Amino acid sequence: MKKMDYQNVKGTQDYLPNAEVIRRNIRRTLEDVFIQYGCKPLETPILNYTELLASKYGGGAEILEEMYTLTDRGKRDLALRYDLTIPFAKVVAMNPTLKMPFKRYEIGKVFRDGPIKTGRFREFTQCDVDIVGVDLQIAEAELMVMALDAFRKLNLKVSIQYNNRKLLTGMLDVFGTEAQKINNVVLILDKLEKVGLGAVISELNDQGLSNSTIMLIKQFLTDERNSTLSYFESFSEQNEEVRQGLNELKELASYLEFLNINKQCIFNPFLARGLEIYTGTIYEIFLSDQSIKSSIGSGGRYDNAIGGLIGTTEKFSTVGISFGLDVIYTAMSKSEKELRENPNIDYYIVPLGTQKESLLVANYLRNKGYKVEYEMSNKKLGKALDKANKEKIPYVIIIGENEVKNNQFKIKDMLSGDERVESYLFK
């Protein structure tokens, strides 16, 4: 018989207990924050019609190239979801009676057949929050302060860069960029911090832009004043999109300053977010220590997606934010030693020929809310105590025949070495 290949599919991985404890703590922390901010839980299918995920309101050409597609027995064209945004937009489109504003969170697996790098896989977990029905920038401000709150509870220092797609596309229009080339130019500008000015200008030349347009864009990229909103005032008089984007940024900045988070939230006029879905504010979250260069969370406003799925021009004010659980786990990178200092077990019960009676005590403690491990492999007491020490379990309960006879059990404090006896009626 041919030996089976036991390797994981490229871009996927197993998480053994030590790692999975950390991941679940991250998930639990994020979920607690989402609930604290009034978000309601939602779950959407992993499997979707290809037509839905490939719509122009989806992830754009770059992500569609990474989409996993398949057909079922009925020859229907299906795909695995590549994010949680379009499935959420579908839910709102299918449920017109939802009360607005509607604020939801979802944590689930998504799939992309794309490049693999630190913290990025082909099967990964996203943690999303979206708000529908609020057209004011207070929705963006709430999601940004929520993100800072979540990462503070995860003991990760982060900053948030933000921009507005209207401002950026309006500026490109002012510079004479042809309408059909604006999205490509936006994608190129988004690479500025990664590849540098020279490479960006080279790619702009490849787009066939006029020399005057490239010169104006270069001036924009290198002007020292471009990091201030006042720089865009004169351009707002020439272009309606610039005017709208600037007004929205001013509104958002006023909230950030009032909430005293303006030092952690930084305006970046070249932040673009590659997805065509975005219509206004966009933002990305970065680790302050730059131990991971890419963003560990991102989002923005996408007001046209839900109406587009319904097939109308109706606007649904929608803004969202997404956290990558896997990249957060990579960022935290706790060692096994640190994990053991925060044990997942309260009591470790060691029976000495008293298996049935020890099970009674285990159930008694679990019913009181404690986390209890029961030794089932008949380890000798010395080896059992070694296990408790290695795994930093705080208390060991030893139950022998004498303890059962005297209706009591012994609790050993593994840190101090002290022992105490607690009464328990075995019969």
PDB file of N, CA and C in Angstrom, residues 8-16 19-20 23 109 116-117 119-123 326 329-330:
ATOM      1  N   ASN A   8       0.538  18.983   5.804  1.00  0.00           N
ATOM      2  CA  ASN A   8      -0.578  19.917   5.644  1.00  0.00           C
ATOM      3  C   ASN A   8      -0.551  20.529   4.250  1.00  0.00           C
ATOM      4  N   VAL A   9      -1.699  20.917   3.772  1.00  0.00           N
ATOM      5  CA  VAL A   9      -1.786  21.662   2.526  1.00  0.00           C
ATOM      6  C   VAL A   9      -1.008  22.960   2.703  1.00  0.00           C
ATOM      7  N   LYS A  10      -0.268  23.366   1.689  1.00  0.00           N
ATOM      8  CA  LYS A  10       0.544  24.576   1.783  1.00  0.00           C
ATOM      9  C   LYS A  10      -0.332  25.780   2.135  1.00  0.00           C
ATOM     10  N   GLY A  11       0.122  26.530   3.138  1.00  0.00           N
ATOM     11  CA  GLY A  11      -0.637  27.708   3.552  1.00  0.00           C
ATOM     12  C   GLY A  11      -1.640  27.424   4.650  1.00  0.00           C
ATOM     13  N   THR A  12      -1.650  26.178   5.155  1.00  0.00           N
ATOM     14  CA  THR A  12      -2.499  25.830   6.297  1.00  0.00           C
ATOM     15  C   THR A  12      -1.608  25.249   7.391  1.00  0.00           C
ATOM     16  N   GLN A  13      -2.110  25.222   8.616  1.00  0.00           N
ATOM     17  CA  GLN A  13      -1.307  24.632   9.683  1.00  0.00           C
ATOM     18  C   GLN A  13      -2.183  24.183  10.850  1.00  0.00           C
ATOM     19  N   ASP A  14      -1.634  23.252  11.613  1.00  0.00           N
ATOM     20  CA  ASP A  14      -2.277  22.802  12.841  1.00  0.00           C
ATOM     21  C   ASP A  14      -1.799  23.685  13.990  1.00  0.00           C
ATOM     22  N   TYR A  15      -2.665  23.855  14.976  1.00  0.00           N
ATOM     23  CA  TYR A  15      -2.284  24.586  16.189  1.00  0.00           C
ATOM     24  C   TYR A  15      -2.424  23.628  17.364  1.00  0.00           C
ATOM     25  N   LEU A  16      -1.283  23.227  17.930  1.00  0.00           N
ATOM     26  CA  LEU A  16      -1.282  22.320  19.080  1.00  0.00           C
ATOM     27  C   LEU A  16      -1.785  23.076  20.314  1.00  0.00           C
ATOM     28  N   ALA A  19      -0.415  26.532  21.545  1.00  0.00           N
ATOM     29  CA  ALA A  19      -0.697  27.631  20.619  1.00  0.00           C
ATOM     30  C   ALA A  19      -2.184  27.954  20.594  1.00  0.00           C
ATOM     31  N   GLU A  20      -3.001  26.924  20.597  1.00  0.00           N
ATOM     32  CA  GLU A  20      -4.451  27.149  20.470  1.00  0.00           C
ATOM     33  C   GLU A  20      -5.022  27.834  21.704  1.00  0.00           C
ATOM     34  N   ARG A  23      -4.465  31.440  20.962  1.00  0.00           N
ATOM     35  CA  ARG A  23      -5.382  31.897  19.910  1.00  0.00           C
ATOM     36  C   ARG A  23      -6.804  32.075  20.448  1.00  0.00           C
ATOM     37  N   LYS A 109     -13.374  31.524   9.570  1.00  0.00           N
ATOM     38  CA  LYS A 109     -12.320  31.163   8.612  1.00  0.00           C
ATOM     39  C   LYS A 109     -12.626  31.745   7.231  1.00  0.00           C
ATOM     40  N   ILE A 116       2.282  33.465   0.701  1.00  0.00           N
ATOM     41  CA  ILE A 116       2.399  33.140   2.124  1.00  0.00           C
ATOM     42  C   ILE A 116       3.570  33.922   2.703  1.00  0.00           C
ATOM     43  N   LYS A 117       3.343  34.591   3.838  1.00  0.00           N
ATOM     44  CA  LYS A 117       4.422  35.305   4.522  1.00  0.00           C
ATOM     45  C   LYS A 117       4.135  35.279   6.009  1.00  0.00           C
ATOM     46  N   GLY A 119       2.744  35.416   9.349  1.00  0.00           N
ATOM     47  CA  GLY A 119       1.411  35.740   9.857  1.00  0.00           C
ATOM     48  C   GLY A 119       0.312  35.677   8.815  1.00  0.00           C
ATOM     49  N   ARG A 120       0.638  35.348   7.574  1.00  0.00           N
ATOM     50  CA  ARG A 120      -0.359  35.294   6.499  1.00  0.00           C
ATOM     51  C   ARG A 120      -0.391  33.886   5.895  1.00  0.00           C
ATOM     52  N   PHE A 121      -1.570  33.285   5.879  1.00  0.00           N
ATOM     53  CA  PHE A 121      -1.724  31.930   5.375  1.00  0.00           C
ATOM     54  C   PHE A 121      -2.836  31.903   4.325  1.00  0.00           C
ATOM     55  N   ARG A 122      -3.106  30.731   3.782  1.00  0.00           N
ATOM     56  CA  ARG A 122      -4.174  30.597   2.782  1.00  0.00           C
ATOM     57  C   ARG A 122      -5.509  30.241   3.433  1.00  0.00           C
ATOM     58  N   GLU A 123      -5.452  29.687   4.610  1.00  0.00           N
ATOM     59  CA  GLU A 123      -6.647  29.492   5.439  1.00  0.00           C
ATOM     60  C   GLU A 123      -6.387  30.264   6.720  1.00  0.00           C
ATOM     61  N   ASP A 326      -4.674  35.359  13.019  1.00  0.00           N
ATOM     62  CA  ASP A 326      -3.414  34.637  12.857  1.00  0.00           C
ATOM     63  C   ASP A 326      -2.212  35.572  12.950  1.00  0.00           C
ATOM     64  N   TYR A 329      -1.756  36.563  16.525  1.00  0.00           N
ATOM     65  CA  TYR A 329      -1.084  35.470  17.247  1.00  0.00           C
ATOM     66  C   TYR A 329       0.420  35.495  16.987  1.00  0.00           C
ATOM     67  N   THR A 330       0.801  35.697  15.734  1.00  0.00           N
ATOM     68  CA  THR A 330       2.225  35.779  15.398  1.00  0.00           C
ATOM     69  C   THR A 330       2.876  36.951  16.120  1.00  0.00           C
TER      70      THR A 330
END
